[in-house]
PDB file of C-alpha atoms in Angstrom:
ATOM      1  CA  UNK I  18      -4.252  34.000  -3.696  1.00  0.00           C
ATOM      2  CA  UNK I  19      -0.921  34.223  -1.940  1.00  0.00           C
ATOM      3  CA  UNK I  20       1.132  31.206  -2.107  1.00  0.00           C
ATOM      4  CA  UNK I  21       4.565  30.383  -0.189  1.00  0.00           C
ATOM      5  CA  UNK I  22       6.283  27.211  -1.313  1.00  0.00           C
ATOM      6  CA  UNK I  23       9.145  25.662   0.188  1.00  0.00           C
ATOM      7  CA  UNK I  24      11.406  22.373  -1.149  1.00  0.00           C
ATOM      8  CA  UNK I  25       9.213  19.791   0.613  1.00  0.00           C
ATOM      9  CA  UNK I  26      12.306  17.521   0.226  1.00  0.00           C
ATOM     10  CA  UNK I  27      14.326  16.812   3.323  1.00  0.00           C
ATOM     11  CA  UNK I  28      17.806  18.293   2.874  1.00  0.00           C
ATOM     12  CA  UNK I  29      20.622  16.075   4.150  1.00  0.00           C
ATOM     13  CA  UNK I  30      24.420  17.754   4.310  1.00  0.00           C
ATOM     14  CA  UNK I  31      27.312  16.762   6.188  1.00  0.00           C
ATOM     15  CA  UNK I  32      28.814  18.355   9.865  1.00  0.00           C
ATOM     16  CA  UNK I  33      30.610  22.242   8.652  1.00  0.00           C
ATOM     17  CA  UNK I  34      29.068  22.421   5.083  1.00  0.00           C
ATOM     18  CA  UNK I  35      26.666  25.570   4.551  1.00  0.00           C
ATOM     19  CA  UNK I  36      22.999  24.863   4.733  1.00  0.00           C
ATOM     20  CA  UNK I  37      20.486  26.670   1.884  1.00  0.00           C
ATOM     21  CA  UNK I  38      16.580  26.961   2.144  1.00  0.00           C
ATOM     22  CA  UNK I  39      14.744  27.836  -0.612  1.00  0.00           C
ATOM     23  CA  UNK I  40      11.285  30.182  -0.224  1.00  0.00           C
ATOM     24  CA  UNK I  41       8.969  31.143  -3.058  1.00  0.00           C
ATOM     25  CA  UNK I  42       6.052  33.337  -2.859  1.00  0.00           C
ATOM     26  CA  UNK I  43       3.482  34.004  -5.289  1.00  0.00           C
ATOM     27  CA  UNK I  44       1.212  36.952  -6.513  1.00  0.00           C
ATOM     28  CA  UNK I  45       1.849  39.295  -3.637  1.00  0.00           C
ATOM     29  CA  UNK I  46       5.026  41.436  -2.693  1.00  0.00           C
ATOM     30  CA  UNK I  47       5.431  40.866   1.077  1.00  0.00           C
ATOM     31  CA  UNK I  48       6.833  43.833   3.047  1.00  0.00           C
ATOM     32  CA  UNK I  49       9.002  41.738   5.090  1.00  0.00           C
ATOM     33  CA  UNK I  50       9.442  37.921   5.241  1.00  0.00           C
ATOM     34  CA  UNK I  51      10.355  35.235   8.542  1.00  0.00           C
ATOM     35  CA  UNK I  52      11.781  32.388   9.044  1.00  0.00           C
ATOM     36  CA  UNK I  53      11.112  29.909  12.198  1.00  0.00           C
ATOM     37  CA  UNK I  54      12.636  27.168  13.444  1.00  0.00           C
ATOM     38  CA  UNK I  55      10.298  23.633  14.405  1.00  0.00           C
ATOM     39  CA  UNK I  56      11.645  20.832  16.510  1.00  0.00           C
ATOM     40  CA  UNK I  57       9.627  17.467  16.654  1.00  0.00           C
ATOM     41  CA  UNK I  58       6.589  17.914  18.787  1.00  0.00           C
ATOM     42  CA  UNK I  59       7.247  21.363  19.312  1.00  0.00           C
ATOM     43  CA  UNK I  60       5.727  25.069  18.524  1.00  0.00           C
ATOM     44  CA  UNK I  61       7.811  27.193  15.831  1.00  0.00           C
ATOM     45  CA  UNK I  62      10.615  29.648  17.726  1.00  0.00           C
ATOM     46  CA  UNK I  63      11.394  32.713  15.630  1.00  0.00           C
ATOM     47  CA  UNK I  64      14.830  33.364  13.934  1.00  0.00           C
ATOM     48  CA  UNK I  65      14.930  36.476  11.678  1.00  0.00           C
ATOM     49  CA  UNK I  66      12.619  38.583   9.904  1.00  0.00           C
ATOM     50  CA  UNK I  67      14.117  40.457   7.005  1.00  0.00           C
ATOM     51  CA  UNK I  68      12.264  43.359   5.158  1.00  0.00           C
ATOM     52  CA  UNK I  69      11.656  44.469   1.198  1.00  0.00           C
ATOM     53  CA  UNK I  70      14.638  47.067   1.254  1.00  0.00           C
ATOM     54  CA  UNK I  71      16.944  44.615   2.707  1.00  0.00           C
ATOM     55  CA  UNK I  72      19.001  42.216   0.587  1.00  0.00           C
ATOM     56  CA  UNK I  73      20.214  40.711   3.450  1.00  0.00           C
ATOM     57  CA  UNK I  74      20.413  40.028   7.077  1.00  0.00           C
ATOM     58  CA  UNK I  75      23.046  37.976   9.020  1.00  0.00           C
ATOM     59  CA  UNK I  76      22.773  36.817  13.040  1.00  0.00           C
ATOM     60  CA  UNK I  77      25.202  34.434  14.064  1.00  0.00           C
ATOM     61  CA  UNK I  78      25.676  31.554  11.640  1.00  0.00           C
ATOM     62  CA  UNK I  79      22.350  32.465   9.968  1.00  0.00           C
ATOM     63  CA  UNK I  80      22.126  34.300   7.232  1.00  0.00           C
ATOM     64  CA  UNK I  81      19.077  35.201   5.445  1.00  0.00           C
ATOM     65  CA  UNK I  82      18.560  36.864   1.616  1.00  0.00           C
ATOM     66  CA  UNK I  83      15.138  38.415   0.163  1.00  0.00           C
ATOM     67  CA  UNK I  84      15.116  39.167  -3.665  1.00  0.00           C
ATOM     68  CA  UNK I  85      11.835  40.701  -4.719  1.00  0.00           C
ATOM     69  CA  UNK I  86      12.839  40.539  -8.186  1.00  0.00           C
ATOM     70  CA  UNK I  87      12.575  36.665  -7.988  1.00  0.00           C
ATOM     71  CA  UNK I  88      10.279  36.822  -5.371  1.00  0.00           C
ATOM     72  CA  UNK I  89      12.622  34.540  -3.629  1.00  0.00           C
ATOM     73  CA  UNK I  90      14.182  34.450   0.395  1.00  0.00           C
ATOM     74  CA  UNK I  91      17.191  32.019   0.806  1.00  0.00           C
ATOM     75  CA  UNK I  92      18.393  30.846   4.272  1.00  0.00           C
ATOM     76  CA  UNK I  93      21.747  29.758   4.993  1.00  0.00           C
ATOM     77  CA  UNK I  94      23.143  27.996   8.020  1.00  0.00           C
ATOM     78  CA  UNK I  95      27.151  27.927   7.952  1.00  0.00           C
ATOM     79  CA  UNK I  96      29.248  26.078   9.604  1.00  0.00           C
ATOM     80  CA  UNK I  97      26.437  23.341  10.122  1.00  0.00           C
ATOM     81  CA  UNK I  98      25.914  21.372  12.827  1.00  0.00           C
ATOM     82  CA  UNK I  99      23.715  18.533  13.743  1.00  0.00           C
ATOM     83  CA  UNK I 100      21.923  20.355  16.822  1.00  0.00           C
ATOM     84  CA  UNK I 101      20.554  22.599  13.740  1.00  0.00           C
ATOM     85  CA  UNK I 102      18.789  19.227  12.287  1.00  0.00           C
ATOM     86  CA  UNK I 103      14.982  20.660  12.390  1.00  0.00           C
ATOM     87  CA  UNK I 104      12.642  21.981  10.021  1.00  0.00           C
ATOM     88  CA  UNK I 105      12.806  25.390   8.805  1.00  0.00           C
ATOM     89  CA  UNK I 106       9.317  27.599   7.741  1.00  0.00           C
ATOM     90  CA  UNK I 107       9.108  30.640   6.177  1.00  0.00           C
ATOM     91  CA  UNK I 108       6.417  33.320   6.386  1.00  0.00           C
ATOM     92  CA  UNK I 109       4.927  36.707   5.190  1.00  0.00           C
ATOM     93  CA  UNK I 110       1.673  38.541   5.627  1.00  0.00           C
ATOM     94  CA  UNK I 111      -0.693  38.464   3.166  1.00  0.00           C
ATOM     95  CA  UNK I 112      -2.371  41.505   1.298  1.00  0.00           C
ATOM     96  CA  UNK I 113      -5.291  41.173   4.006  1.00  0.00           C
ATOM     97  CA  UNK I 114      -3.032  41.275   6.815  1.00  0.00           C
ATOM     98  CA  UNK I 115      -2.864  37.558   7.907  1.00  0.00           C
ATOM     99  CA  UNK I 116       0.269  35.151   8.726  1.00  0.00           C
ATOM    100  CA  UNK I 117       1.046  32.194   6.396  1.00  0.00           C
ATOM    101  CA  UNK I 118       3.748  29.999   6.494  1.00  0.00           C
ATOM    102  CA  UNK I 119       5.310  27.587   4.022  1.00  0.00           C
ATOM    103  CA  UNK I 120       5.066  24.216   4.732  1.00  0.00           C
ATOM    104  CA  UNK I 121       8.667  23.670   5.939  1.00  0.00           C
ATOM    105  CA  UNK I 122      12.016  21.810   4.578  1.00  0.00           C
ATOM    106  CA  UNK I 123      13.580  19.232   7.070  1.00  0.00           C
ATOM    107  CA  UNK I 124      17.085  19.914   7.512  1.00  0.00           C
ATOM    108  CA  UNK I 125      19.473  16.888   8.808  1.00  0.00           C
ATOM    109  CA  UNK I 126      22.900  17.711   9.627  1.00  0.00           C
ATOM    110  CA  UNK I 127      25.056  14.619   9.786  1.00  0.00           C
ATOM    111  CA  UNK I 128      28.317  14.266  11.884  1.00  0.00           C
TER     112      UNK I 128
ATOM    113  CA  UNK Q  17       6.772  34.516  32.014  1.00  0.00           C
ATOM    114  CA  UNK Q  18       4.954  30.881  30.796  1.00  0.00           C
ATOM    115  CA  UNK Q  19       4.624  32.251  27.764  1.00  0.00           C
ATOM    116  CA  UNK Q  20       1.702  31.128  25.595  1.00  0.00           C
ATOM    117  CA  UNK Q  21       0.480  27.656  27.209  1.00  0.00           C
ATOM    118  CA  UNK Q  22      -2.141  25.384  25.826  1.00  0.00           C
ATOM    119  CA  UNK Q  23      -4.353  22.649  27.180  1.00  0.00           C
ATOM    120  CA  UNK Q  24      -4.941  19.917  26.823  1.00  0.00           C
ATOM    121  CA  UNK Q  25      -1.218  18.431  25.173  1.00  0.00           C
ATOM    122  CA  UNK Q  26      -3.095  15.469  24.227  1.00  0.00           C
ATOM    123  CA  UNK Q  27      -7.292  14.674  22.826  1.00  0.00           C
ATOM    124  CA  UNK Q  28      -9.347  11.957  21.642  1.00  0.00           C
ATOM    125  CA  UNK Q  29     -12.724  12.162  20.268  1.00  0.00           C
ATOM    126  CA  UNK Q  30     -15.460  10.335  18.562  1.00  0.00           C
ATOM    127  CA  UNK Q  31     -17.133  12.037  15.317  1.00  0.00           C
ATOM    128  CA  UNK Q  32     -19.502  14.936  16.669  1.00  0.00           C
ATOM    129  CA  UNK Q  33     -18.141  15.674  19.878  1.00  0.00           C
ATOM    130  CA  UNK Q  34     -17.555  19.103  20.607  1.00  0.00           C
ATOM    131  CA  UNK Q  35     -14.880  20.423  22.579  1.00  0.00           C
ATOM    132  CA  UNK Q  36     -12.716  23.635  22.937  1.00  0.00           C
ATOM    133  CA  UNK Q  37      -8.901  24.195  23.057  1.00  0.00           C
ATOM    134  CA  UNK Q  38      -7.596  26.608  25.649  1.00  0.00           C
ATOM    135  CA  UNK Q  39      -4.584  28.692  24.786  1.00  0.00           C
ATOM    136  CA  UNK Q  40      -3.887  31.531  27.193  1.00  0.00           C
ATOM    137  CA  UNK Q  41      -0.222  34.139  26.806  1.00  0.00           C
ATOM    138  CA  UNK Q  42       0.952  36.473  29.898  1.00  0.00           C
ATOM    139  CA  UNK Q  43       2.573  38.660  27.483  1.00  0.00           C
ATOM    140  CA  UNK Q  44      -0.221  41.200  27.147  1.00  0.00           C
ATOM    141  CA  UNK Q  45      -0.049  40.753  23.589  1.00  0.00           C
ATOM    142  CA  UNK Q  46      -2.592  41.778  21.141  1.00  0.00           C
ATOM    143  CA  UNK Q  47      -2.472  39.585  18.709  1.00  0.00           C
ATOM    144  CA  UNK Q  48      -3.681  35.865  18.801  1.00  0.00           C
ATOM    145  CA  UNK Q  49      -4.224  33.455  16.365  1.00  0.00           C
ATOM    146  CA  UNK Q  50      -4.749  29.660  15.912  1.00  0.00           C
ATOM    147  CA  UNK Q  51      -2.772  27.410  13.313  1.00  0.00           C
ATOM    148  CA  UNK Q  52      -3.614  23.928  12.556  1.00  0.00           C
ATOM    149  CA  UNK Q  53      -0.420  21.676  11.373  1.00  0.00           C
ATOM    150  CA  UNK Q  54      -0.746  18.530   8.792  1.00  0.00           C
ATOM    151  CA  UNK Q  55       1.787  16.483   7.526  1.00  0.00           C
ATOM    152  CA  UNK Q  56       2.956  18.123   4.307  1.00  0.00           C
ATOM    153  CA  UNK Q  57       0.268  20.952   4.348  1.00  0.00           C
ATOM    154  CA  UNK Q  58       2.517  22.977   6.808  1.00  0.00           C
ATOM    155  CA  UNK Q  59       0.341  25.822   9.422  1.00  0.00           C
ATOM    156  CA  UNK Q  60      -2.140  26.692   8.051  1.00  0.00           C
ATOM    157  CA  UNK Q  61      -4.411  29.520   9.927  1.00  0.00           C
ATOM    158  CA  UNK Q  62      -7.446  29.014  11.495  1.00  0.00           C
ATOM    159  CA  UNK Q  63      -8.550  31.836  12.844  1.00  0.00           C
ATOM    160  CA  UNK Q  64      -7.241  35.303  14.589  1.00  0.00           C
ATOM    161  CA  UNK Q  65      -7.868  38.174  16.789  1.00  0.00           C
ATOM    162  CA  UNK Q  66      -6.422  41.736  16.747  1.00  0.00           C
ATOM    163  CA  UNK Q  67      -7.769  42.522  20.323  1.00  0.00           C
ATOM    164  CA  UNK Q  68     -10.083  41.556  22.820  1.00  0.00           C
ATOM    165  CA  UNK Q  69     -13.808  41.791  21.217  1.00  0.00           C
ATOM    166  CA  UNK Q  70     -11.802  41.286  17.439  1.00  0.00           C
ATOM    167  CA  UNK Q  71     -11.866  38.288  15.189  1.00  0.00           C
ATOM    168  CA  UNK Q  72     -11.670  37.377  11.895  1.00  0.00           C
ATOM    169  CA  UNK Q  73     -11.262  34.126   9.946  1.00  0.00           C
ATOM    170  CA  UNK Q  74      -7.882  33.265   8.718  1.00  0.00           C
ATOM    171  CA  UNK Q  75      -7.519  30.063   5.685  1.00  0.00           C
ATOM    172  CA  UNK Q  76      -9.798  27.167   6.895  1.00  0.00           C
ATOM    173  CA  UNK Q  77     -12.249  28.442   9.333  1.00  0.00           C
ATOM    174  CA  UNK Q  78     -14.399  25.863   8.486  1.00  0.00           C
ATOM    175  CA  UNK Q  79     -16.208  23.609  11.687  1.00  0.00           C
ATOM    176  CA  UNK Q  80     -14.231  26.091  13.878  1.00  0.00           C
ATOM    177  CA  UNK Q  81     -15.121  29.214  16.637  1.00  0.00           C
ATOM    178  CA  UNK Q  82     -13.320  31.652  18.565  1.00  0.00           C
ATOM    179  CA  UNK Q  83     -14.005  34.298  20.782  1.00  0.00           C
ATOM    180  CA  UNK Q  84     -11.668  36.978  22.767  1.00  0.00           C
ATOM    181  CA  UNK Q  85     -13.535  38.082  25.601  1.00  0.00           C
ATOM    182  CA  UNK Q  86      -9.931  39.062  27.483  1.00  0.00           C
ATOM    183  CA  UNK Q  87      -6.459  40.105  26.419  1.00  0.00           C
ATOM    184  CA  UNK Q  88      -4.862  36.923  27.479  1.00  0.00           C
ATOM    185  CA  UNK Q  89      -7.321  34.274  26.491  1.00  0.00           C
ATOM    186  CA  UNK Q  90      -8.061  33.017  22.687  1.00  0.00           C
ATOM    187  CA  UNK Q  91      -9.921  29.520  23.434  1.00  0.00           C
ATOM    188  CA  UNK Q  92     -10.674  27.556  20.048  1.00  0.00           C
ATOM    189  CA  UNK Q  93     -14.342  25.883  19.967  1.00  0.00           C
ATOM    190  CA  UNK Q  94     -14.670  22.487  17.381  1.00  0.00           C
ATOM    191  CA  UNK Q  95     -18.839  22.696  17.310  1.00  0.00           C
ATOM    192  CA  UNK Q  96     -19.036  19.266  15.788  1.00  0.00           C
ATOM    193  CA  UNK Q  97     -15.681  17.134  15.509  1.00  0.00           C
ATOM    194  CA  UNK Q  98     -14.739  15.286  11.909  1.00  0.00           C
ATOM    195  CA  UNK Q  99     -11.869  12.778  11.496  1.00  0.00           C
ATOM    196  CA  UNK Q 100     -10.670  15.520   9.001  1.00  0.00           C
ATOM    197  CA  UNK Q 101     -10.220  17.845  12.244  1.00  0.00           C
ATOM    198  CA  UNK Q 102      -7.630  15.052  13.467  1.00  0.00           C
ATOM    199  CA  UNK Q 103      -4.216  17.594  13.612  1.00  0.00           C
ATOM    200  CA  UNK Q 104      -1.672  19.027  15.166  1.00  0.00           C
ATOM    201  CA  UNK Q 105      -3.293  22.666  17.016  1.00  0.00           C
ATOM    202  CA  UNK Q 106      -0.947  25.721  17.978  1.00  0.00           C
ATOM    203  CA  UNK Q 107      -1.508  28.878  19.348  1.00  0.00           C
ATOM    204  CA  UNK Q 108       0.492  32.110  18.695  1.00  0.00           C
ATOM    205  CA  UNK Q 109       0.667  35.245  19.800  1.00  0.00           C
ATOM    206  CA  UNK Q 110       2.389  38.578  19.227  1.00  0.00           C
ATOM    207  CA  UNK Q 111       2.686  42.358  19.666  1.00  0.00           C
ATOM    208  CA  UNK Q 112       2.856  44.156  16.883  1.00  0.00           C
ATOM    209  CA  UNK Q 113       3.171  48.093  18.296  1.00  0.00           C
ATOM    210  CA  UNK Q 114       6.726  46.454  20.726  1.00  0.00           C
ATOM    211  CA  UNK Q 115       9.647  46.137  18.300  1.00  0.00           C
ATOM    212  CA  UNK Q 116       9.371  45.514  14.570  1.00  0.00           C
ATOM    213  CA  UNK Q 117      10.359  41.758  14.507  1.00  0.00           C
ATOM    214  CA  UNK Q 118       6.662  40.952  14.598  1.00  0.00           C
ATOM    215  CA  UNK Q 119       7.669  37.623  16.270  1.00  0.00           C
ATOM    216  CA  UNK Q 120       5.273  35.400  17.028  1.00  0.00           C
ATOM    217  CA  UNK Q 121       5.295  33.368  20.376  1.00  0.00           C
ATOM    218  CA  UNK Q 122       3.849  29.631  19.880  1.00  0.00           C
ATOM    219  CA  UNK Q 123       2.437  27.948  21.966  1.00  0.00           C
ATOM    220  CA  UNK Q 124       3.475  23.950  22.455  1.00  0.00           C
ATOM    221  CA  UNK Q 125       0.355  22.355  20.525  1.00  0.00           C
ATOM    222  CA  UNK Q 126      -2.654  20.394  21.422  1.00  0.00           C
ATOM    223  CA  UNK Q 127      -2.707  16.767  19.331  1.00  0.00           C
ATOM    224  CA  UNK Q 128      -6.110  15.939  18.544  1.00  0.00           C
ATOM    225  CA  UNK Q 129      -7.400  12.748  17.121  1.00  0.00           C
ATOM    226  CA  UNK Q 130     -11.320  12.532  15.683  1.00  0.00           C
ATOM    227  CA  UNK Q 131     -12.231   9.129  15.339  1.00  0.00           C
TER     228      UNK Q 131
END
């Protein structure tokens, strides 16, 4: 069965230094891939999809990377800052069509 | 636009109870789905719907119903509530056929506790 795995450890960087978010998926080729954003006691908000035929997709300080090779999406936050401190999902659709996610990395951004 | 709104925020109840979550989205958007939320297990889905009259079981359907009688309601029925139903609930919707982003709107969560 599909699998998405994500670095379940927090990741703690320092105010202006890049952020990178590791997602792995297993046994199925996604056609495209998302990431969300989750503050505490919040819903998920949306940040960027990116598809198979794209290596890469950029919107603001976000930039986002899909290898299908390695079946493999990175997610970079430049420029840090600690307002982005939140957890971070990926997601893909499954072969029968349905919505999983990973099960998030913490991200703390430290003045 | 509220968006996709749940109720209640907040639930207690003993073993066996039933109850149902209400999640309802003024988008007009076809697709609705329910995702449960534990601490290191991530969303998981629970069940989804493709239309009104549509559903279809999603990871852990398990001890859980749904029906989608209307385009705007998805309401989430626990027949017989278990302490391992205590979790974090969210509701999502999106629209596939308006842009390709196939974003999906959450709702705010309902925190249910089974004891």
């Amino acid at each position: 069965s599909q699998k998405i795995e994500q670095n379940s450890e927090a990741l703690n960087i320092q105010e202006g230094k890049t952020a990178t978010l590791t997602c792995n998926y297993t046994n199925y080729s996604p056609a495209y891939l998302q990431w969300y954003r989750q503050d505490p006691g919040r819903g998920p908000v949306f940040l960027l999809l990116i598809r198979e035929n794209e290596k890469e997709k950029r919107k603001e300080r976000l930039k986002v990377t899909f290898d299908t090779t390695l079946k493999q999406s990175l997610f970079h936050i430049t420029a840090s800052q600690p307002a982005d401190s939140a957890t971070y999902l990926c997601a893909l659709f499954n072969q029968g069509g349905k919505l999983i996610f990973g099960q998030g990395t913490e991200l703390s951004v430290k003045p | 636009n509220a968006g996709v709104t749940q109720t209640p925020k907040f639930q207690v109840l003993k073993t066996g109870q039933s109850m149902t979550l209400q999640c309802a989205q003024d988008m007009n958007h076809e697709y609705m789905s329910w995702y449960r939320q534990d601490p290191g297990m991530g969303l998981r889905l629970i069940h989804y719907s493709v239309g009104a009259g549509i559903t279809d079981q999603g990871e852990v359907p398990n001890g859980y119903n749904v029906s989608r009688s209307t385009t705007e309601d998805f309401p989430l029925r626990l027949l017989s509530a278990a302490p391992s139903q205590t979790s974090v609930y969210f509701c999502a919707s999106s629209s596939p056929r308006r842009g390709q982003s196939y974003e999906q709107y959450f709702g705010p969560g309902t925190r249910l506790t089974v004891t």
